[in-house]
Short mmCIF file of C-alpha atoms and ligand atoms in Angstrom, two decimals:
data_model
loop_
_atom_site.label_atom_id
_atom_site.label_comp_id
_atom_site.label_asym_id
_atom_site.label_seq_id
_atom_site.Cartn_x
_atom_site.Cartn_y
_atom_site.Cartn_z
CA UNK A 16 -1.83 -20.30 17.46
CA UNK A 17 0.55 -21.08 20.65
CA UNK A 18 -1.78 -22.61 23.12
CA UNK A 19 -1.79 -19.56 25.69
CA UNK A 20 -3.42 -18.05 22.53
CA UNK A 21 -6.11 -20.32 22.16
CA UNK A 22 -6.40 -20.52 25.74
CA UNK A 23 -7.37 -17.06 26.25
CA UNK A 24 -9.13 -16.53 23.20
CA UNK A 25 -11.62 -19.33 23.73
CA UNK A 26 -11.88 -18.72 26.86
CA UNK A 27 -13.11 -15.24 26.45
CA UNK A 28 -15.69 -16.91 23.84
CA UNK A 29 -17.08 -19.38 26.81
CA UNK A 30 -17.31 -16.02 29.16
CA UNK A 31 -19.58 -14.53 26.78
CA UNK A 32 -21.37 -17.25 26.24
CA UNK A 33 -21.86 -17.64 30.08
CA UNK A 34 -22.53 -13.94 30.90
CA UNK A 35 -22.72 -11.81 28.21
CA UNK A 36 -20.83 -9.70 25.75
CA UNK A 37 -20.55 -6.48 27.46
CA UNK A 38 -20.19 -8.32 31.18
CA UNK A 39 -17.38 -10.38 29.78
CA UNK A 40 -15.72 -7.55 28.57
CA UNK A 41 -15.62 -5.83 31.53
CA UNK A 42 -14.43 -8.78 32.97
CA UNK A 43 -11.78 -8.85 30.52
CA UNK A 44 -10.55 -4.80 31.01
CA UNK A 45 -7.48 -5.78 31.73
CA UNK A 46 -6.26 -8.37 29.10
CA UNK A 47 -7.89 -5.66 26.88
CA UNK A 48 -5.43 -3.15 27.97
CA UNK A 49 -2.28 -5.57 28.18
CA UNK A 50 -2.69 -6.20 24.34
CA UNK A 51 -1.68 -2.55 24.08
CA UNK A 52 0.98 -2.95 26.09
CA UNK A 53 2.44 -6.14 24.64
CA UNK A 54 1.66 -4.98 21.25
CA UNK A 55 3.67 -1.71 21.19
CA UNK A 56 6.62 -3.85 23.64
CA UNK A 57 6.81 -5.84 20.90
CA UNK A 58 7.74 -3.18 18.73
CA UNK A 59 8.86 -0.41 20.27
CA UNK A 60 6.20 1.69 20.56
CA UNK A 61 4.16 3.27 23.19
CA UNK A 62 0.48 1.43 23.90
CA UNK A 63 -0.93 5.32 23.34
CA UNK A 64 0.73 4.56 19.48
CA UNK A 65 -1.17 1.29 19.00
CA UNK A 66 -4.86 0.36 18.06
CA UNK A 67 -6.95 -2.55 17.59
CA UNK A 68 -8.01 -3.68 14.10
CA UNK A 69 -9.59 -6.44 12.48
CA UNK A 70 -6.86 -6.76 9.69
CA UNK A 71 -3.68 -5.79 8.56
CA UNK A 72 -5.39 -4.52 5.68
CA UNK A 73 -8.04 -2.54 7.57
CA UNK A 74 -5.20 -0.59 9.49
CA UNK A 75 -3.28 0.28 6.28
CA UNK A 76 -6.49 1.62 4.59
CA UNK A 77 -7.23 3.98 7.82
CA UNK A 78 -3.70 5.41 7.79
CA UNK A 79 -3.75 5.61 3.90
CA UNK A 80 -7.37 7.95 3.98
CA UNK A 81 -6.62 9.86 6.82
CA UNK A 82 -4.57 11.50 4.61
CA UNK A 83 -5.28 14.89 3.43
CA UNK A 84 -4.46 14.24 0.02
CA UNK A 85 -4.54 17.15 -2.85
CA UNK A 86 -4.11 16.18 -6.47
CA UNK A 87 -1.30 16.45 -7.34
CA UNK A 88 0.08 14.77 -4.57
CA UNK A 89 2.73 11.77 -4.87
CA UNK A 90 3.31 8.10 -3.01
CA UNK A 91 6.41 6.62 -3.23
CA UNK A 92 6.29 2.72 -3.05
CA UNK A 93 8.11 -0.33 -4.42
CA UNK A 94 6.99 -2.93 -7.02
CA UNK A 95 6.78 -5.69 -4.90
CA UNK A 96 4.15 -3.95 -2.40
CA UNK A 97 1.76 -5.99 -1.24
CA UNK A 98 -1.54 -6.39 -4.18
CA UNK A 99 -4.03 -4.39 -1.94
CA UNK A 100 -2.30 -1.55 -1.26
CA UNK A 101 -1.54 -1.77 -5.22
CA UNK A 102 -5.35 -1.73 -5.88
CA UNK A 103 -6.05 0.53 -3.28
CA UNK A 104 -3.14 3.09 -5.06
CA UNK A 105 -4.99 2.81 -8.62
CA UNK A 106 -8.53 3.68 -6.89
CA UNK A 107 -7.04 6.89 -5.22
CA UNK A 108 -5.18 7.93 -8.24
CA UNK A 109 -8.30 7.79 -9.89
CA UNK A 110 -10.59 9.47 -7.61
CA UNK A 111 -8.14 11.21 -5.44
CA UNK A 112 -5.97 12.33 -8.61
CA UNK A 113 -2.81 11.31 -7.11
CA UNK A 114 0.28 9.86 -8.53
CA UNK A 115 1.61 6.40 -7.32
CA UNK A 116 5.24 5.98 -8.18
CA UNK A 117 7.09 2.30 -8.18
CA UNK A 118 10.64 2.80 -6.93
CA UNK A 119 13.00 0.54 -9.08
CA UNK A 120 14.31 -2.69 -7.93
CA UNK A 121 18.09 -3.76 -7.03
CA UNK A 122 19.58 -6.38 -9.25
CA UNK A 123 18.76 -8.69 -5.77
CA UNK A 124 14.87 -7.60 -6.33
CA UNK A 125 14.94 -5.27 -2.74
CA UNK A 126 13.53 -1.86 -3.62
CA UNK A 127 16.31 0.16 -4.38
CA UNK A 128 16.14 2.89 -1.86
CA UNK A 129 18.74 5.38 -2.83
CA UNK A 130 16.85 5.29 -6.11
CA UNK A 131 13.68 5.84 -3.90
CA UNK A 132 15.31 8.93 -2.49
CA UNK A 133 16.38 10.17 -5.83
CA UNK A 134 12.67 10.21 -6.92
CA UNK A 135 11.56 12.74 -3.97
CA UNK A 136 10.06 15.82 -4.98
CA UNK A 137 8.34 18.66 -3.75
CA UNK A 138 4.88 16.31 -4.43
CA UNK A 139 6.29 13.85 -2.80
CA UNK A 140 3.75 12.84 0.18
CA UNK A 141 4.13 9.68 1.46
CA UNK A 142 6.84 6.86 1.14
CA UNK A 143 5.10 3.25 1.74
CA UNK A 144 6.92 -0.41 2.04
CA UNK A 145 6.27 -3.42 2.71
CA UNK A 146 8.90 -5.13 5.08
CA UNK A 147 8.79 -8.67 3.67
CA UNK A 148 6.60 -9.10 1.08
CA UNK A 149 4.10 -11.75 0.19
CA UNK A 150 5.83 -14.30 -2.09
CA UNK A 151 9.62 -14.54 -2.39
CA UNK A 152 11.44 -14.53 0.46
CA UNK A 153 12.57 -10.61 -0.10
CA UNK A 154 13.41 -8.44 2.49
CA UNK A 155 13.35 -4.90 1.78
CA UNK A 156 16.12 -2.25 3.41
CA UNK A 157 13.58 -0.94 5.41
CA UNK A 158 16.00 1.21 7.53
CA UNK A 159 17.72 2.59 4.68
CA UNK A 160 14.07 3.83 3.62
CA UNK A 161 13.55 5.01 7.02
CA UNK A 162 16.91 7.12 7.51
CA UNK A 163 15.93 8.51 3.82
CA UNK A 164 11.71 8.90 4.89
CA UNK A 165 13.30 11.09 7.77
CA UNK A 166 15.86 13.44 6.19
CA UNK A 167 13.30 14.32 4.22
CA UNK A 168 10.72 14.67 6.79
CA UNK A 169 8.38 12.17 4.79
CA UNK A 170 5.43 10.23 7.03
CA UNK A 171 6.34 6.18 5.85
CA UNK A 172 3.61 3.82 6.32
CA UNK A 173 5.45 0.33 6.40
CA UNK A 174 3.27 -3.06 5.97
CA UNK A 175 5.04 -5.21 8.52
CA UNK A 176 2.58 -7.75 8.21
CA UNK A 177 4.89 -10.86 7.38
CA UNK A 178 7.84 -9.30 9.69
CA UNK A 179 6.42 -8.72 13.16
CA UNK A 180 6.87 -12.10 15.13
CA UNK A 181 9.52 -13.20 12.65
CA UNK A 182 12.21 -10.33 13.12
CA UNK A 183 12.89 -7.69 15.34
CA UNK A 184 10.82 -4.91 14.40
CA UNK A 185 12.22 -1.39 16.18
CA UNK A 186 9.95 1.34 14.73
CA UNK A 187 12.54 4.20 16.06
CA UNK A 188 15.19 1.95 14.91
CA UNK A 189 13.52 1.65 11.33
CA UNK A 190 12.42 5.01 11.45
CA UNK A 191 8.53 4.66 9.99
CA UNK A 192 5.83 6.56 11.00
CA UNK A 193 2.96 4.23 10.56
CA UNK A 194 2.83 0.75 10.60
CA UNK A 195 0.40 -2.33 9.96
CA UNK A 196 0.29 -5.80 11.16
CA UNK A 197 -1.71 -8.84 10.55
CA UNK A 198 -2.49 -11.20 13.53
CA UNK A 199 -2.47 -14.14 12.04
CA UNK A 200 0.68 -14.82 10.21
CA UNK A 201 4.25 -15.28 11.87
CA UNK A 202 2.61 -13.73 15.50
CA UNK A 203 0.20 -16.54 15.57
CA UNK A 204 -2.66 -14.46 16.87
CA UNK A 205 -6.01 -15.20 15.99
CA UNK A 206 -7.51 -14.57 12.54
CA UNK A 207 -9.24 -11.42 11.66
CA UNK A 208 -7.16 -9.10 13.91
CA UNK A 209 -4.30 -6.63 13.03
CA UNK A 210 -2.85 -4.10 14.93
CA UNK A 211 -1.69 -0.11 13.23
CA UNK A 212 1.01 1.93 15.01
CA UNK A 213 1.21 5.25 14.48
CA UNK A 214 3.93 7.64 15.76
CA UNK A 215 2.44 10.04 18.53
CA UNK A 216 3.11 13.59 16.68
CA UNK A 217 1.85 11.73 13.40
CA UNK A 218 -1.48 10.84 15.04
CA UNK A 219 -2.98 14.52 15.17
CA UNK A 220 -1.81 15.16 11.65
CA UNK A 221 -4.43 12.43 10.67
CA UNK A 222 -8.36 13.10 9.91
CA UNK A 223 -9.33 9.44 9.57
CA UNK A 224 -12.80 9.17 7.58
CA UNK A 225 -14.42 7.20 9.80
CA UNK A 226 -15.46 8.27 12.98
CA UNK A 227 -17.97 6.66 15.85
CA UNK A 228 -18.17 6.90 19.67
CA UNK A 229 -15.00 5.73 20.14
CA UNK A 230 -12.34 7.40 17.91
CA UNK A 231 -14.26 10.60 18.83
CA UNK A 232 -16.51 12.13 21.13
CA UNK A 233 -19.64 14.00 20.86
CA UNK A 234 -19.27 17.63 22.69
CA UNK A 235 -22.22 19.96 21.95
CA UNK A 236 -24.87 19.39 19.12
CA UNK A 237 -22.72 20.10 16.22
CA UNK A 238 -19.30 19.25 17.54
CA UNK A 239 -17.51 16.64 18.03
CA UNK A 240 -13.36 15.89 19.62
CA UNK A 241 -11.47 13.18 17.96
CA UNK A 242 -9.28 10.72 20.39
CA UNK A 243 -5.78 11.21 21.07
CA UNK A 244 -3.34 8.84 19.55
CA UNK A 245 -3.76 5.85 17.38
CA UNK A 246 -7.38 5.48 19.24
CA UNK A 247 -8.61 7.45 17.18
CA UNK A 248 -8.72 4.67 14.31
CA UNK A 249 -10.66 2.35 16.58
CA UNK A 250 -14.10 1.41 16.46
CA UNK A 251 -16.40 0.83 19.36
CA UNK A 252 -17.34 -2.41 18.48
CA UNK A 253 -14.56 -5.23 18.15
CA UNK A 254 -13.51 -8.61 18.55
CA UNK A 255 -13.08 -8.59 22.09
CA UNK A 256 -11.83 -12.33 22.12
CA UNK A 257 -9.38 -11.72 18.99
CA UNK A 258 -7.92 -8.40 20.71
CA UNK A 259 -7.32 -10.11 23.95
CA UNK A 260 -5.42 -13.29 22.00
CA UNK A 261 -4.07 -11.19 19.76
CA UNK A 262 -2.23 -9.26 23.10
CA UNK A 263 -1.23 -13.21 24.32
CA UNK A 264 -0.07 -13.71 21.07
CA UNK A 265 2.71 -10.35 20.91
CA UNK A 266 3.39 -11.05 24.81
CA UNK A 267 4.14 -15.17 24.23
CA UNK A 268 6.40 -13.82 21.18
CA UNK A 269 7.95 -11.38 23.27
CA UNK A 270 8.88 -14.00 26.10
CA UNK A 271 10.46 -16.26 24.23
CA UNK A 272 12.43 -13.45 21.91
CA UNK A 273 11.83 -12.55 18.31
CA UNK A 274 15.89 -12.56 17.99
CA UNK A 275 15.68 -15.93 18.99
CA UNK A 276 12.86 -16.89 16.98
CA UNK A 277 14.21 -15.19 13.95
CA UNK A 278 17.27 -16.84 14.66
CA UNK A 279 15.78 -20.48 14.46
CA UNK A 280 13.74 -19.14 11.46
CA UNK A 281 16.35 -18.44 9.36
CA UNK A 282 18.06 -21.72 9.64
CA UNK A 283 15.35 -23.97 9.42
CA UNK A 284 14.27 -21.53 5.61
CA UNK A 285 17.98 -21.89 4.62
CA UNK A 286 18.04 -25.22 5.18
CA UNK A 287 14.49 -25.70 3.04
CA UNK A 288 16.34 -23.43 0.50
CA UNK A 289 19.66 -26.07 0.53
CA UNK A 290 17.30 -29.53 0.29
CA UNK A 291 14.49 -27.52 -2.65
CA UNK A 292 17.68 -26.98 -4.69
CA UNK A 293 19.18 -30.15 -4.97
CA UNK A 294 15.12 -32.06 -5.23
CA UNK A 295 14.74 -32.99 -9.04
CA UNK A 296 12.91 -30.50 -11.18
CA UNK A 297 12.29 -27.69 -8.26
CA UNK A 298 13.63 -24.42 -8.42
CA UNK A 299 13.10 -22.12 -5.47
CA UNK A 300 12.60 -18.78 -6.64
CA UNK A 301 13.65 -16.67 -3.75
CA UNK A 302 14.88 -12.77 -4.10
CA UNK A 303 16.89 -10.44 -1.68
CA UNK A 304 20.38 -10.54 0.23
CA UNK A 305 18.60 -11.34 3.31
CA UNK A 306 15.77 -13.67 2.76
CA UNK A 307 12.44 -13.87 5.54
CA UNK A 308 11.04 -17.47 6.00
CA UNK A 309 9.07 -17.27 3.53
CA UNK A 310 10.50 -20.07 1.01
CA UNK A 311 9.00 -20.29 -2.33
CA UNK A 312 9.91 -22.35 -4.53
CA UNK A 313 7.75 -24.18 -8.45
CA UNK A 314 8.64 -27.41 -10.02
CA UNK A 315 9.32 -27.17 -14.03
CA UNK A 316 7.01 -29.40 -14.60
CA UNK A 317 3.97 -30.07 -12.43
CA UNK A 318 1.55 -26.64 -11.74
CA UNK A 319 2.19 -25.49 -7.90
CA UNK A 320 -1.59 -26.04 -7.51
CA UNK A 321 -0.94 -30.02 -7.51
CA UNK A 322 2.18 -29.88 -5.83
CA UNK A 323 0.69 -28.10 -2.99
CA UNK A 324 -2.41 -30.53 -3.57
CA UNK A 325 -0.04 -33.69 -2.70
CA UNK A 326 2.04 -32.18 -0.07
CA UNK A 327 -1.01 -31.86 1.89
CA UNK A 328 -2.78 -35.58 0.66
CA UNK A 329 0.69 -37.47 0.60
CA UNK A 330 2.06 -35.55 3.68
CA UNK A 331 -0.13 -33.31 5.70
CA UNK A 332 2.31 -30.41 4.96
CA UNK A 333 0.24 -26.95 4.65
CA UNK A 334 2.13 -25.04 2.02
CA UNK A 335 0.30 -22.39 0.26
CA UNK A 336 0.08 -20.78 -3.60
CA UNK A 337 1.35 -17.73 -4.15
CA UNK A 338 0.01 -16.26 -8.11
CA UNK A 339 0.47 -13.09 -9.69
CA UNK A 340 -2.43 -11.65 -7.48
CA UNK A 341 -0.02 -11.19 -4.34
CA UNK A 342 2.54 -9.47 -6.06
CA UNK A 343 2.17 -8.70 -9.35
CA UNK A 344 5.10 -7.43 -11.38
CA UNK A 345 7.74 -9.26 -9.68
CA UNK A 346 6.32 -12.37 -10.97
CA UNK A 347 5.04 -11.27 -14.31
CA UNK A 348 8.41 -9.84 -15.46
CA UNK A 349 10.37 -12.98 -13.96
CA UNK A 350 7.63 -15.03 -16.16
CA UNK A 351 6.12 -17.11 -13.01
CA UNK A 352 3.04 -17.09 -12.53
CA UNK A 353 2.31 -19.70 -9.77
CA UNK A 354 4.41 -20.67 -6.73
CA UNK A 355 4.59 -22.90 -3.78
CA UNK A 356 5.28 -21.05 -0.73
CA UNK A 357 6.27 -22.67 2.63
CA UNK A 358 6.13 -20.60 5.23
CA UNK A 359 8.37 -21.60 7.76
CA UNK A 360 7.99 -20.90 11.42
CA UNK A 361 10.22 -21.58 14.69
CA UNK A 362 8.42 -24.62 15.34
CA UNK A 363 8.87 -26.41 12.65
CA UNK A 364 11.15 -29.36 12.52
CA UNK A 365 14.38 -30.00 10.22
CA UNK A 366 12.83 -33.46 9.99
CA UNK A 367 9.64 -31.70 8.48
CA UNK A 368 11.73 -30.20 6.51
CA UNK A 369 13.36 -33.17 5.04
CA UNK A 370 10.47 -35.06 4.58
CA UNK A 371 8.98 -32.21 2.57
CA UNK A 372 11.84 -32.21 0.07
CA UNK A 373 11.68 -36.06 0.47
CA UNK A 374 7.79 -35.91 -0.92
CA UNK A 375 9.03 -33.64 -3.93
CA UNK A 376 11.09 -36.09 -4.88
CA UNK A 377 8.57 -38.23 -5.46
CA UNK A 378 6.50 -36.42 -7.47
CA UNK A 379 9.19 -35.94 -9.39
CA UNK A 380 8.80 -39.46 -10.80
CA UNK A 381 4.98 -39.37 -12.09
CA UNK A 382 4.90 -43.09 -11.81
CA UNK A 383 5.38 -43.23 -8.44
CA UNK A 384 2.03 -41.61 -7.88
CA UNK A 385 -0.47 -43.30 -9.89
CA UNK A 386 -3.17 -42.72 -7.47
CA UNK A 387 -2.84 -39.46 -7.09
CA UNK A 388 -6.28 -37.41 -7.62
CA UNK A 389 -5.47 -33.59 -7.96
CA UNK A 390 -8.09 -31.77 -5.38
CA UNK A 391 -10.47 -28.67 -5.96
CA UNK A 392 -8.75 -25.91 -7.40
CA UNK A 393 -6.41 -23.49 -4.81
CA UNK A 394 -7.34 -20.25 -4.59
CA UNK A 395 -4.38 -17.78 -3.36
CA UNK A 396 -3.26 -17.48 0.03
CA UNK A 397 -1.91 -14.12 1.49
C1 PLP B 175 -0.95 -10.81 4.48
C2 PLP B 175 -0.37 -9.54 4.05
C3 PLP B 175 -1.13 -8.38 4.12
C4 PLP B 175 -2.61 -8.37 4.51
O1 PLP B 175 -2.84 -8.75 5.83
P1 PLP B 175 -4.38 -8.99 6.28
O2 PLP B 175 -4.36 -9.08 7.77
O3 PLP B 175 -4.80 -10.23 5.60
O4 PLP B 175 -5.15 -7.83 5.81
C5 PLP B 175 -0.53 -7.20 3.77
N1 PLP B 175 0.77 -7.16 3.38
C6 PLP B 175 1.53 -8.26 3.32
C7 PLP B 175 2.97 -8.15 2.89
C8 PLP B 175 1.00 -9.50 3.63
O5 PLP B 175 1.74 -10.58 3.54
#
């Protein structure tokens, strides 16, 4: 987290500490409303379009059952979507009795989405994609799925979670109808807060199953009025602190540009990408024309588990495991199972960079690192 972030985050922590929960978030009524604002500046929304949740995957779940699905019914997504919504498909099919469909891949591993289109039918419900998924640096043609989503006047749900704060995301430009965001990835917003978009006319269409005192309103004894907008996902109670650093977060990546930070994120990945694939014994394992920041890369000999074990001992370098969980049968078919991902943000240094291939190089050489103890087991990272 940027330190405006943590600044107003923790701050908001010592005010309720001082005065109390509900008197600090009065206090706080209008950082409350600027996330809103920031959040749906950020990506070209309205702040009407935009609510508050406590993870990406809590916002994709509300969208996905407010739904009125029938059996019958058919999703459209791609095999690299993100594992949740995967397992969240396979529990609907079964109690919901729809049909998931997986879109084929491109020889480049994006979805292929004229071969997405070609799959439409008159079952066809909903088209869902995730912008950059989880482990191998893939970015998915997003706007080709939009301009296809909207010719056939299909609601798409697209899990933006590792783009926004990375890229530009334009949801008119793109052309989705719902989207969810995490807070804590390449925004740099606090943990356990996400953000869902959903386009104004698409917002009445939606019954989410969940109501309280905030997403609707009690009007007589056995009625009740359901928000406007994306409110209507929202819950009363919330993480005041986390929705009001969450807004810093979108506004402080809005000042200093997400072109600009996408820029300097692309060249510091492609220069990772340049120095993994000339370190002995690593191959980076990267799909897509365009490739996200997310590098990922698994050494032929040594499990990613204890190369992300020493780049952390040896070098204090946070890199992250990416398994077969994340993203299933991407992996599986390209027979990985485990890989180091480095997620690279604007921050970061080339000299980081360097010294993180340096370290591989290293271990490379087992002798070199006699004293090496291999730590608790990882577990995986989204
Ligand atoms: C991290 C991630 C998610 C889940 O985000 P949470 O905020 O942890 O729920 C969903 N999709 C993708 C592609 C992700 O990388």
């Amino acid at each position: 987290m940027p330190l405006p972030v943590i600044e107003a985050f923790s701050g908001h922590l010592d005010m309720e500490a001082q005065i109390g929960g509900y008197e600090a978030e009065a206090a706080a009524e209008k950082a409350l409303d600027g996330f809103y604002h920031s959040c749906a500046a950020l990506i070209g929304g309205a702040a009407e379009e935009v609510a508050f949740m406590d993870s990406a995957t809590r916002a994709w779940q509300a969208v996905f059952g407010a739904i009125d699905w029938r059996p019958g019914d058919e999703v459209l997504t791609a095999r690299s979507e993100y594992v949740s919504h995967m397992i969240m498909f396979r529990q609907a099919e079964r109690r919901l009795g729809i049909r998931v469909r997986l879109a084929p891949d491109t020889p480049d591993g994006e979805v292929d989405a004229e071969a997405l289109g070609a799959m439409i039918g008159p079952r066809t419900r909903l088209i869902c994609i995730s912008h950059m998924p989880t482990n191998d640096g893939l970015v998915n043609p997003v706007h080709e799925v939009g301009a296809i989503a909207r010719r056939h006047g299909l609601p798409f749900l697209l899990d933006a979670c590792q783009s926004v704060g990375q890229i530009p995301v334009d949801v008119s430009e793109i052309g989705c109808t719902m989207l969810s965001a995490t807070g804590r990835k390449y925004l740099r917003g606090p943990r356990g807060t996400g953000f869902l978009w959903v386009a104004r006319d698409w917002a009445e269409r939606l019954s989410p199953l969940g109501l309280d005192v905030k997403s609707a309103a009690w009007t007589s004894p056995d009625q009740f009025e359901v928000a406007s907008g994306a409110r209507r996902f929202e819950l009363w109670e919330r993480f005041v602190a986390g929705q009001i650093g969450l807004g810093v977060a979108c506004a402080y990546a809005g000042e200093i540009g997400v072109e600009a930070i996408g820029a300097r994120i692309a060249d510091l990945a492609g220069h990772l990408r340049e120095g993994l694939s000339e370190a002995p014994g690593i191959t980076v394992w990267d799909q897509g024309r365009r490739r996200s920041g997310i590098v990922t890369f698994a050494h032929d000999a040594i499990p990613a588990p204890e190369v992300i074990a020493w780049l952390r001992e040896e070098g204090g370098i946070n890199t992250s495991l990416s398994t077969t969980q994340l993203t299933r049968g991407p992996l599986v078919e390209r027979g990985v199972t485990q890989l180091v991902r480095a997620s690279v943000h604007a921050f970061n240094t080339l000299d980081e960079l360097d010294r993180l291939v340096e370290l591989l190089g290293r271990l490379a050489v087992p002798e070199r690192r006699p004293h090496h103890r291999i730590g608790r087991p990882l577990p995986s990272q989204p």
